Every structure is written in structure tokens, then in C-alpha cells.
Short mmCIF file of C-alpha atoms and ligand atoms in Angstrom, two decimals:
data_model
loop_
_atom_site.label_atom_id
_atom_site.label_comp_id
_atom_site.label_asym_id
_atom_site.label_seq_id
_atom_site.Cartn_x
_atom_site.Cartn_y
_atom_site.Cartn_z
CA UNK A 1 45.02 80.09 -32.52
CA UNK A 2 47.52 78.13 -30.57
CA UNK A 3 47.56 74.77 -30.13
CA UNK A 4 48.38 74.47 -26.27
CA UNK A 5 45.75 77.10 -25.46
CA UNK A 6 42.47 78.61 -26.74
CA UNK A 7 40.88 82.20 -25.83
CA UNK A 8 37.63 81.69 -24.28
CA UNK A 9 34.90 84.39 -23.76
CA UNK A 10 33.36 85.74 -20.17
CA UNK A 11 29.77 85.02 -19.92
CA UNK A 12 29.29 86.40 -16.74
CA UNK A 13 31.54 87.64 -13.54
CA UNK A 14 30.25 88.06 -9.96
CA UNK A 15 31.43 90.22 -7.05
CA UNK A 16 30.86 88.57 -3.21
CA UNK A 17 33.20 90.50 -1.71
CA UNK A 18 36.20 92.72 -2.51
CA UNK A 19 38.01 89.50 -2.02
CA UNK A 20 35.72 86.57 -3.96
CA UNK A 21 33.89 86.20 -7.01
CA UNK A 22 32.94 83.84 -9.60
CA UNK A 23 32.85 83.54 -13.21
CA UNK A 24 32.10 81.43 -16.18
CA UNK A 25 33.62 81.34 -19.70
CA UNK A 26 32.39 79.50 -22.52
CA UNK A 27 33.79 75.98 -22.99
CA UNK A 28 35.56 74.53 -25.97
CA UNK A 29 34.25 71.39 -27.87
CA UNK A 30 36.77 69.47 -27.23
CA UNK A 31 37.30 70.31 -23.74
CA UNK A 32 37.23 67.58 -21.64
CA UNK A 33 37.63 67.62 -17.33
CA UNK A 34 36.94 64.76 -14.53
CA UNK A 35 34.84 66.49 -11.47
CA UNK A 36 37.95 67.62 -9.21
CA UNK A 37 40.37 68.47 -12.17
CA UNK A 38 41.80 72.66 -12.42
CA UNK A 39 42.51 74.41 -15.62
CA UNK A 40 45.04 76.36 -16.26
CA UNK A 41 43.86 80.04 -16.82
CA UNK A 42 46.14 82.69 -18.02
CA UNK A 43 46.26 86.47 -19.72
CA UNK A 44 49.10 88.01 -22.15
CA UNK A 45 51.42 90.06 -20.13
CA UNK A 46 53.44 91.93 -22.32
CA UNK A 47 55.41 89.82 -24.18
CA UNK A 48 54.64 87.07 -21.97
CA UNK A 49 51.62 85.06 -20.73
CA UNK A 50 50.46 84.34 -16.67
CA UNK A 51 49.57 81.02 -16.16
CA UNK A 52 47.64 79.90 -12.59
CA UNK A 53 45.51 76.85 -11.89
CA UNK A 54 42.17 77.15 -11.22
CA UNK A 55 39.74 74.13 -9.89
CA UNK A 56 36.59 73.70 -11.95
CA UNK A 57 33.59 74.63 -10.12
CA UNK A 58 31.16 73.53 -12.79
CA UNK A 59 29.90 69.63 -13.13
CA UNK A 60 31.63 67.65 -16.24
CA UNK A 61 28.08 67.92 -18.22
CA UNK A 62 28.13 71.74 -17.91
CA UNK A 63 28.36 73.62 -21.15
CA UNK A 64 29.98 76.41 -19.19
CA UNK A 65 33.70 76.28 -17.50
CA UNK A 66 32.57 77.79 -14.03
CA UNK A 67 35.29 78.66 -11.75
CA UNK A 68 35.48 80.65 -7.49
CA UNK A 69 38.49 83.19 -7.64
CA UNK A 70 40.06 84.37 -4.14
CA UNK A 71 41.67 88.13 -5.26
CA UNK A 72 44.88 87.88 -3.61
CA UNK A 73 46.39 91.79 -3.15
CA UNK A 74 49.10 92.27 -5.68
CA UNK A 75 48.91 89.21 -7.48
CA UNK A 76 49.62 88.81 -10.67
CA UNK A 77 46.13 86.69 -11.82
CA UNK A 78 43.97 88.60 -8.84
CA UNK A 79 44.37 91.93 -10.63
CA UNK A 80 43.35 90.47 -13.88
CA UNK A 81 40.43 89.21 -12.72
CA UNK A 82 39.84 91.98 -10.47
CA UNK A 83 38.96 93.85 -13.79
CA UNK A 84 37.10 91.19 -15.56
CA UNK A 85 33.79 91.33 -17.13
CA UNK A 86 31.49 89.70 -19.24
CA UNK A 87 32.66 89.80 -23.14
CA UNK A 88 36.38 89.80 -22.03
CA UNK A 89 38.54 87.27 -22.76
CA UNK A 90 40.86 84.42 -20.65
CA UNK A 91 43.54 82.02 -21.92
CA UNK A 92 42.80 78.34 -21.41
CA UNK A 93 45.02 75.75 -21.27
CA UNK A 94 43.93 73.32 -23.68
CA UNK A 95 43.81 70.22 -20.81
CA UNK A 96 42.78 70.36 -17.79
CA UNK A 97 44.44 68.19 -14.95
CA UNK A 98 44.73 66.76 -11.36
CA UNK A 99 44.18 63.68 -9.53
CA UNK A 100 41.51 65.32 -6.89
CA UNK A 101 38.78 62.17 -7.60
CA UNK A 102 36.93 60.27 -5.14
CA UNK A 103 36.88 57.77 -7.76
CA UNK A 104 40.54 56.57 -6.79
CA UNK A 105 39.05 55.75 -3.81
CA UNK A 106 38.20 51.57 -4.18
CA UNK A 107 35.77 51.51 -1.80
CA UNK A 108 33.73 53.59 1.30
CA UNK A 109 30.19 54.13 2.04
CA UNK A 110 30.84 58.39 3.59
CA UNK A 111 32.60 60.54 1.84
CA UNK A 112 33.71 63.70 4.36
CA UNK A 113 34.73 66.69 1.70
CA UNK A 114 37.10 68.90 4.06
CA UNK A 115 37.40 72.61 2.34
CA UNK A 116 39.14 75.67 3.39
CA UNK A 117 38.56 79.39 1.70
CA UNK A 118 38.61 78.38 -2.34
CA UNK A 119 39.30 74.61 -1.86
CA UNK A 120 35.42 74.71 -1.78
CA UNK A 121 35.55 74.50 -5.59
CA UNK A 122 36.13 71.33 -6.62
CA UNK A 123 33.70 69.58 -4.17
CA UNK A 124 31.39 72.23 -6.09
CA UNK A 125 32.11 69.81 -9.20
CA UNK A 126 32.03 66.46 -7.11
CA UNK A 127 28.36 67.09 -5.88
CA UNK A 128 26.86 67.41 -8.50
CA UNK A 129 27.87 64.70 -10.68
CA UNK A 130 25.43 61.40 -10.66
CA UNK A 131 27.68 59.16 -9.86
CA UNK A 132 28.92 60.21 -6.41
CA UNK A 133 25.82 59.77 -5.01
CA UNK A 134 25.16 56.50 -6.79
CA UNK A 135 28.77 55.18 -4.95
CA UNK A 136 28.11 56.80 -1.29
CA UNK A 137 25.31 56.67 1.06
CA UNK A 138 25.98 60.36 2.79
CA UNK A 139 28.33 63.15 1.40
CA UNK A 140 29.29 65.55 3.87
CA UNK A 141 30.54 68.99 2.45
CA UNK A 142 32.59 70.82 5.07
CA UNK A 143 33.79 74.78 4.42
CA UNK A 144 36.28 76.34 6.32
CA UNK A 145 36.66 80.24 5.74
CA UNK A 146 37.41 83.41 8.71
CA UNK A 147 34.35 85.22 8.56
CA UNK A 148 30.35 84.84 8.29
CA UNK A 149 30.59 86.83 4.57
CA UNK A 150 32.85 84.74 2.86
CA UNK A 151 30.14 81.98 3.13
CA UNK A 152 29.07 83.06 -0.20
CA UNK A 153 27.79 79.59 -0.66
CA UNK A 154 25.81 78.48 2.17
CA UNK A 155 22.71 79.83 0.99
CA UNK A 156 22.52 78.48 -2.22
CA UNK A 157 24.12 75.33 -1.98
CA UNK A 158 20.96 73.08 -1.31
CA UNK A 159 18.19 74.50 -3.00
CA UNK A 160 20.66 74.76 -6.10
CA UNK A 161 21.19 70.99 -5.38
CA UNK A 162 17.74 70.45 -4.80
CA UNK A 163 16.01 72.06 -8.20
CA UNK A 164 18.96 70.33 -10.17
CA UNK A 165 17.08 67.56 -12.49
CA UNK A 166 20.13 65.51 -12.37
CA UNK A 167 21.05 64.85 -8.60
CA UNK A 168 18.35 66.92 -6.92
CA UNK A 169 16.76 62.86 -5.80
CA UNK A 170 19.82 62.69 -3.80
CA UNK A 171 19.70 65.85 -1.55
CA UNK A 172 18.48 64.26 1.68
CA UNK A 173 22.22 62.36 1.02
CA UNK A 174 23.94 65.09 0.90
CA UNK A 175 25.13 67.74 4.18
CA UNK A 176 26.89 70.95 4.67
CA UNK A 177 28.54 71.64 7.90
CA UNK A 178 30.18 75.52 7.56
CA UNK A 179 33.01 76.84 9.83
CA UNK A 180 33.86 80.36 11.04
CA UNK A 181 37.08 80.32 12.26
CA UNK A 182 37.19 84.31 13.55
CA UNK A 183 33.86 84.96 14.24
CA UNK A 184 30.35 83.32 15.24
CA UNK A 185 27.67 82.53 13.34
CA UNK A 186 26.25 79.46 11.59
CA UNK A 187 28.08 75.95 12.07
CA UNK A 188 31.54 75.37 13.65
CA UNK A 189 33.70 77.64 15.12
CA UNK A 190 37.40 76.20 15.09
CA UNK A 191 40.02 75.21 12.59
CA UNK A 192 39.04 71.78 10.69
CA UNK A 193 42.07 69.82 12.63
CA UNK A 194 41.00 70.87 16.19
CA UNK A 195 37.15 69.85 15.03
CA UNK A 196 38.85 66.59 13.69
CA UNK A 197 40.42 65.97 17.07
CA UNK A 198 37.60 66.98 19.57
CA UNK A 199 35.71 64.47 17.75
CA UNK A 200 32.79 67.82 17.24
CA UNK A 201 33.35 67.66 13.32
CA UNK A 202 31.92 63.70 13.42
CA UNK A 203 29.01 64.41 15.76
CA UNK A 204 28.20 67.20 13.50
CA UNK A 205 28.07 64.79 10.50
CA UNK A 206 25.56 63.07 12.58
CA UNK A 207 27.22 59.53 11.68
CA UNK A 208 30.25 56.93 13.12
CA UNK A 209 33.32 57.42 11.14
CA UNK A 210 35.28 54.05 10.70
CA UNK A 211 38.25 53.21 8.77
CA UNK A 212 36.18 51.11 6.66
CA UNK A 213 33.25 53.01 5.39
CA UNK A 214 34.48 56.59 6.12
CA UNK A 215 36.95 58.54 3.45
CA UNK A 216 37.81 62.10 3.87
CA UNK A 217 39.49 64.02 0.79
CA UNK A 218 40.97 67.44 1.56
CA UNK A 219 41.38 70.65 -0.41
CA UNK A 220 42.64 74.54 0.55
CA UNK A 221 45.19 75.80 2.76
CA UNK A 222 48.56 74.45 2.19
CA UNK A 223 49.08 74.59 5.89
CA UNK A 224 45.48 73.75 6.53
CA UNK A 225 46.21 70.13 4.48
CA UNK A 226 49.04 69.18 6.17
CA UNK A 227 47.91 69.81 9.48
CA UNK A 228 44.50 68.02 8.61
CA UNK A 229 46.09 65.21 7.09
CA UNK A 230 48.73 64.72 10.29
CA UNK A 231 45.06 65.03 12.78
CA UNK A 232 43.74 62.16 10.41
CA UNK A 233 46.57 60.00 10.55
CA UNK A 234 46.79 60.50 14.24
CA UNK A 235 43.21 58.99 14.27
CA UNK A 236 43.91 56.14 12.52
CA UNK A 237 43.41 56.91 9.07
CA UNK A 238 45.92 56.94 6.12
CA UNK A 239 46.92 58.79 3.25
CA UNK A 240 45.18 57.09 -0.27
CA UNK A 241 47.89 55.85 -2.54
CA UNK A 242 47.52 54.38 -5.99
CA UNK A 243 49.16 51.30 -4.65
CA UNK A 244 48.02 51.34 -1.10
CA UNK A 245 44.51 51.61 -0.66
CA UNK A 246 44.25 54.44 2.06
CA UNK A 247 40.96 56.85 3.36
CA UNK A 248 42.37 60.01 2.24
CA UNK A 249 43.05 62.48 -1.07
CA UNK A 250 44.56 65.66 -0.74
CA UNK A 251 45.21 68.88 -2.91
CA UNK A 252 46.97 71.76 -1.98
CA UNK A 253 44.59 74.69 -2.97
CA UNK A 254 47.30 77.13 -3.73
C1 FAD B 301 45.71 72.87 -7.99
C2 FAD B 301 45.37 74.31 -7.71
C3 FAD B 301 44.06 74.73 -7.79
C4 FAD B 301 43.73 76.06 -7.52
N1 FAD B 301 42.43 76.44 -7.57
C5 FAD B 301 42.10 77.71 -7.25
C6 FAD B 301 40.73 78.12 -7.26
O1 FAD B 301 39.82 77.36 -7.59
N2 FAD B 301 40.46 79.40 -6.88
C7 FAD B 301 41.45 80.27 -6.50
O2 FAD B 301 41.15 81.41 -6.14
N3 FAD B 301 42.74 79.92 -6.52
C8 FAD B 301 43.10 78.67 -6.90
N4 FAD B 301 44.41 78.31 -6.91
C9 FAD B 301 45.40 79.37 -6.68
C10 FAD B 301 45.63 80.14 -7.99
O3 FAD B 301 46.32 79.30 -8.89
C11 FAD B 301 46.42 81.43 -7.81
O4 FAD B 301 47.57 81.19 -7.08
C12 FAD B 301 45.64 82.50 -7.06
O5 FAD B 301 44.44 82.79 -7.71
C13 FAD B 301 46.39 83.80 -6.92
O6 FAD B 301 47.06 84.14 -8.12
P1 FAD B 301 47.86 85.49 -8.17
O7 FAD B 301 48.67 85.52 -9.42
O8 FAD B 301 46.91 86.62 -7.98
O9 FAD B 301 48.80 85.43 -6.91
P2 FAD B 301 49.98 84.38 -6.64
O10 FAD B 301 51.26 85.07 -6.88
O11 FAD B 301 49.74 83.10 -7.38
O12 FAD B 301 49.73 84.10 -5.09
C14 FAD B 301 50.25 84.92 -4.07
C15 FAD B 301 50.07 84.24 -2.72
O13 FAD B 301 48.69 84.25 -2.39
C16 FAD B 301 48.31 83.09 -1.66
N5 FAD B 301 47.20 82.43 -2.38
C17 FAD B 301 47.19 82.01 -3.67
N6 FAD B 301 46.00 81.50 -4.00
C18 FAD B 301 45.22 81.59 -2.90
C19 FAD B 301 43.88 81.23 -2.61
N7 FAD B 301 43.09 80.65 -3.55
N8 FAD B 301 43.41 81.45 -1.37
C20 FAD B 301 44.19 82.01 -0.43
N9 FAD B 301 45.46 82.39 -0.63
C21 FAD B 301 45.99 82.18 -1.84
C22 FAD B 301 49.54 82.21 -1.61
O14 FAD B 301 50.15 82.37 -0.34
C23 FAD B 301 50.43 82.72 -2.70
O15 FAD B 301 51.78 82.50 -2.47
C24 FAD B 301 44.76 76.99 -7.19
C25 FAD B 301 46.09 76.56 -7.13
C26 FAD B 301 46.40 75.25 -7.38
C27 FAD B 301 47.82 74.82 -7.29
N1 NAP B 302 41.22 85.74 6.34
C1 NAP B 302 41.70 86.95 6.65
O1 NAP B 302 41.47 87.52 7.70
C2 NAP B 302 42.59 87.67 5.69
C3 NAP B 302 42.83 88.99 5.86
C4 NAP B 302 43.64 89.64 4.92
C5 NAP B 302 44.19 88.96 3.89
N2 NAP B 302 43.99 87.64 3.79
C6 NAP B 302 44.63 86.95 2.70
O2 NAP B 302 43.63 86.67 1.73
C7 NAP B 302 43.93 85.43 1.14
C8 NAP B 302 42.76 84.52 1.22
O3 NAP B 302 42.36 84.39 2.58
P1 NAP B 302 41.25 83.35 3.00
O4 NAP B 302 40.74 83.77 4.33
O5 NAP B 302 40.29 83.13 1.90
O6 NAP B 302 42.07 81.97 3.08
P2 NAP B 302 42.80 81.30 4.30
O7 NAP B 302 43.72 82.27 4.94
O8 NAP B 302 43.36 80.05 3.75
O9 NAP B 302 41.61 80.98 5.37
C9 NAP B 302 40.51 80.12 5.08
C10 NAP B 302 40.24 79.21 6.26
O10 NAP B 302 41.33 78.33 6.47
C11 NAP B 302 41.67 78.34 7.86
N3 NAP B 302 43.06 77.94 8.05
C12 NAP B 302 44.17 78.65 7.76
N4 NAP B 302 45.27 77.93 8.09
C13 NAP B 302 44.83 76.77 8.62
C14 NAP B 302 45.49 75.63 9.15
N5 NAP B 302 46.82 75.52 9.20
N6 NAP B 302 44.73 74.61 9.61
C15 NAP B 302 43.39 74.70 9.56
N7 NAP B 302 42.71 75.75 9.07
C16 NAP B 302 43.43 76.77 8.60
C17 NAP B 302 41.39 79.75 8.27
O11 NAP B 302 41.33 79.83 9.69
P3 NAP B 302 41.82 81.18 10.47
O12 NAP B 302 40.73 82.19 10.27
O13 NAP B 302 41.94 80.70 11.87
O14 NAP B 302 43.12 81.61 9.85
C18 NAP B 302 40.05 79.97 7.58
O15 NAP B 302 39.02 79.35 8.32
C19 NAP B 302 45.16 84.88 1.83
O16 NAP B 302 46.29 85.19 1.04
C20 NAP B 302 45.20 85.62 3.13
O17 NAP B 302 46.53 85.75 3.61
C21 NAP B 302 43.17 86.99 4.65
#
């Protein structure tokens, strides 16, 4: 076996929607991640391998890698997984990286987790580790996506969070606002940076926001982060940097 990457086995592969799914392979030993950190997943092609990033769904005490694929029409990764199934193999990078951790944040009482289409994945992670909800008082989970059916996880989300032995205690912390962009349904119905600026995203959180005890971190959309992270800047908020203290993370998604 190779030393940058290991083959790890399918345990199980769900369908959503011709366009989503989720799967879990088995996780090394050795295999260490922080809550908001991607692997790198890849396949042999040829004589060559394809390499793409994918955020870790699954908390850091899982003994499963869990991960939510968007199937993107003649891409390279999409079509492998578009075949995948349990028993098959991936490639996996041997580390797993990114800086996508509310723990760089030094302080804040509300954390506001602002998700479009598969940026949903590594606030999957976030909730349900411990410590988050030791550090803030409310944890608002925000998802962003076109259509009522790619909700796939609005159903599930609290009663999964709810039965789970380790942070179920903190459910009444924790909310999930969803947004259809293109049709009507449950939650919001406009793009996270118009929500942001009519001020309907904070009374849907049901709290103040304030420089000092609000911090936002934002994950999908190229576009969608940029424009999110120009809204909060308009409002008075500023981009986290190690060296200046700041009330919002970003990662590009894709
Ligand atoms: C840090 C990071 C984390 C990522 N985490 C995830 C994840 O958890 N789940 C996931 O599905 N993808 C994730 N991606 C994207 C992923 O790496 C692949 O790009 C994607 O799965 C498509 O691969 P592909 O080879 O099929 O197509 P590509 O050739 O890689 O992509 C073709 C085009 O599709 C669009 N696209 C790519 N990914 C997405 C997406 N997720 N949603 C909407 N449009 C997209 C882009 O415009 C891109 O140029 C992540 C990317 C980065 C950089
Ligand atoms: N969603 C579709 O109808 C559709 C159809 C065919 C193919 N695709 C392709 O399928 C892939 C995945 O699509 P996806 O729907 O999961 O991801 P997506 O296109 O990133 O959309 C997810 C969410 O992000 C919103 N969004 C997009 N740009 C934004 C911005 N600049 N600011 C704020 N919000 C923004 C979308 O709103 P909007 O709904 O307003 O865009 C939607 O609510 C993409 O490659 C896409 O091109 C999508």
C-alpha cells in the first residue's frame, strides 16, 4: 500500500436524489480529522488517479468516515460515485485538512452556521461534537439549497441530534432554519445574502446578533461566500484572521 494514500472499503451508499447521496467508508487507525476538515477522496483512472476534496460529514469520534456527495453531470468524481456501492473501494488521502473550525474563533456566545447545497457537511461534523455546545449558548444551522427535495436533511437532523448519547442534552441549543431559494415550502425563501440584509435571517434565529457575541462561519457556493461575506461586512462584521480577531470563517465548498 502507498504511503500518501490507503484504499478504504464502502460500508454503505445512499441515493436522495439523482443528484445527492451519502456514503461511509471504513476509517483507518491512524486517521485523524478536526470537525470541519475534508479528505481527499480519489479512484485510479487509467494510469492515473482523481483526486477531489470532500468535507467530513461524520463527528471526530466516529469509527466511520461519513461524507454528502453533490453528482455533478460529467464530472470526473460524480460518475465514480454515481456507480458506487457498498464493498467497493475509494482512495484516501492519508491526512485530512482545512482550517473550517469554530475553534479559531477566540471568543462568541452564537454561532450562525451559513450553508449552501453540500456546504451543509461540515456543520454536519461541528454539531455533533461536545465541545461546541460546551463553548456557545445557541447554534444556529442554516441550509441553503433550490428546491423542497434536496432538503434531504431536515427531517432527520434533530431527532438524530436528539437520540445521540453524546450531545443529545444540548438539542434545545441547537436550531435549523432551511431555505428554498426556487420554490416554497418550509423556512426561508431567498438567497442567504438578501435574508442577511432584510434583517429576516436574524429574526428567524429568534436572537440579537452583535459584533460581540454573534460569529457566523460560511460554507458552499463560491459565489454564494463571497456575496455573503461582502452582506456581512456591510453590516458591520469582519472577516476572522489568525492575527485579527474577526466574526467570520469561510470555505469555498467547491
Ligand atoms: C474544501 C472542499 C470541500 C468540498 N466538499 C465537498 C463535499 O462535501 N461534497 C461535495 O459534493 N463536493 C465537495 N467539494 C467539491 C468536490 O471536491 C468536487 O469538486 C465535486 O464533487 C465534483 O467533482 P467532479 O470531479 O464530479 O466535478 P468537478 O470537475 O470537480 O466539478 C465540475 C464543476 O461542478 C461544480 N461543483 C463542484 N462541486 C460542487 C458541489 N459540491 N456542489 C455544486 N456544484 C459543484 C463546480 O462549478 C465545478 O467547476 C468540495 C470541494 C472543496 C474545495
Ligand atoms: N439547482 C438547480 O436548479 C440545478 C439545476 C441543474 C444543475 N445544477 C447544477 O448542479 C450542481 C449542484 O447544484 P446545487 O443546487 O446543489 O448547488 P447550488 O447551485 O450551489 O445551489 C444551492 C443554493 O445556493 C444558492 N446560491 C447560488 N448562488 C448563490 C449566491 N451567489 N448567493 C447566495 N446563494 C446562492 C442557490 O440559490 P438559487 O436557487 O437562487 O440559485 C441554492 O439555494 C451545480 O453544478 C449546478 O450548476 C443545479
Amino acid at each position: 500500500m502507498n504511503d500518501k494514500f490507503s484504499e478504504q472499503t464502502v460500508l454503505w451508499v445512499k441515493r436522495h436524489s439523482d443528484k445527492q447521496m451519502t456514503f461511509a467508508i471504513t476509517r483507518p487507525a491512524d486517521y485523524r480529522f478536526a470537525a470541519g476538515q475534508f479528505s481527499r477522496l480519489g479512484f485510479k483512472d487509467g494510469n492515473g488517479f482523481i483526486w477531489r476534496a470532500y468535507s467530513i460529514m461524520s463527528p471526530e469520534y466516529a469509527d466511520t468516515l461519513d461524507y454528502f456527495a453533490i453528482l455533478i453531470q460529467g464530472g470526473e468524481m460524480s460518475e465514480y460515485l454515481c456507480n458506487l456501492k457498498m464493498g467497493d473501494t475509494v482512495l484516501l488521502d492519508k491526512n485530512a485538512t482545512g482550517f473550517f473550525l469554530p475553534q479559531r474563533f477566540i471568543d462568541g456566545k452564537q454561532l450562525v452556521m451559513l450553508s449552501t447545497g453540500s456546504g451543509i457537511a461540515p456543520f454536519l461534523s461541528h454539531i455533533r461534537q461536545p465541545e461546541i455546545r460546551e463553548r456557545f449558548d445557541s447554534i444556529v444551522l442554516v441550509h441553503s439549497v433550490s428546491f423542497q427535495d434536496d432538503l434531504i436533511f431536515s427531517g432527520s437532523l434533530k431527532d438524530a441530534l436528539a437520540d445521540d448519547p453524546l450531545v443529545g442534552e444540548f438539542c434545545k441549543q441547537f436550531q435549523y432554519i432551511p431555505i428554498t431559494t426556487r420554490e416554497t415550502g418550509d423556512g426561508l425563501h431567498a438567497r442567504i445574502p438578501e435574508l442577511l440584509r432584510s434583517g429576516a435571517l436574524e429574526k428567524a434565529c429568534g436572537f440579537e446578533w452583535t459584533k460581540q457575541d454573534t460569529r457566523f462561519m460560511v460554507c458552499g457556493n463560491p459565489q454564494m461566500v463571497e456575496d455573503t461575506l461582502r452582506t456581512l461586512i456591510e453590516l458591520g462584521y469582519q472577516l476572522h484572521r489568525n492575527r485579527t480577531a474577526g466574526q467570520v470563517i469561510v470555505e469555498n465548498g467547491f
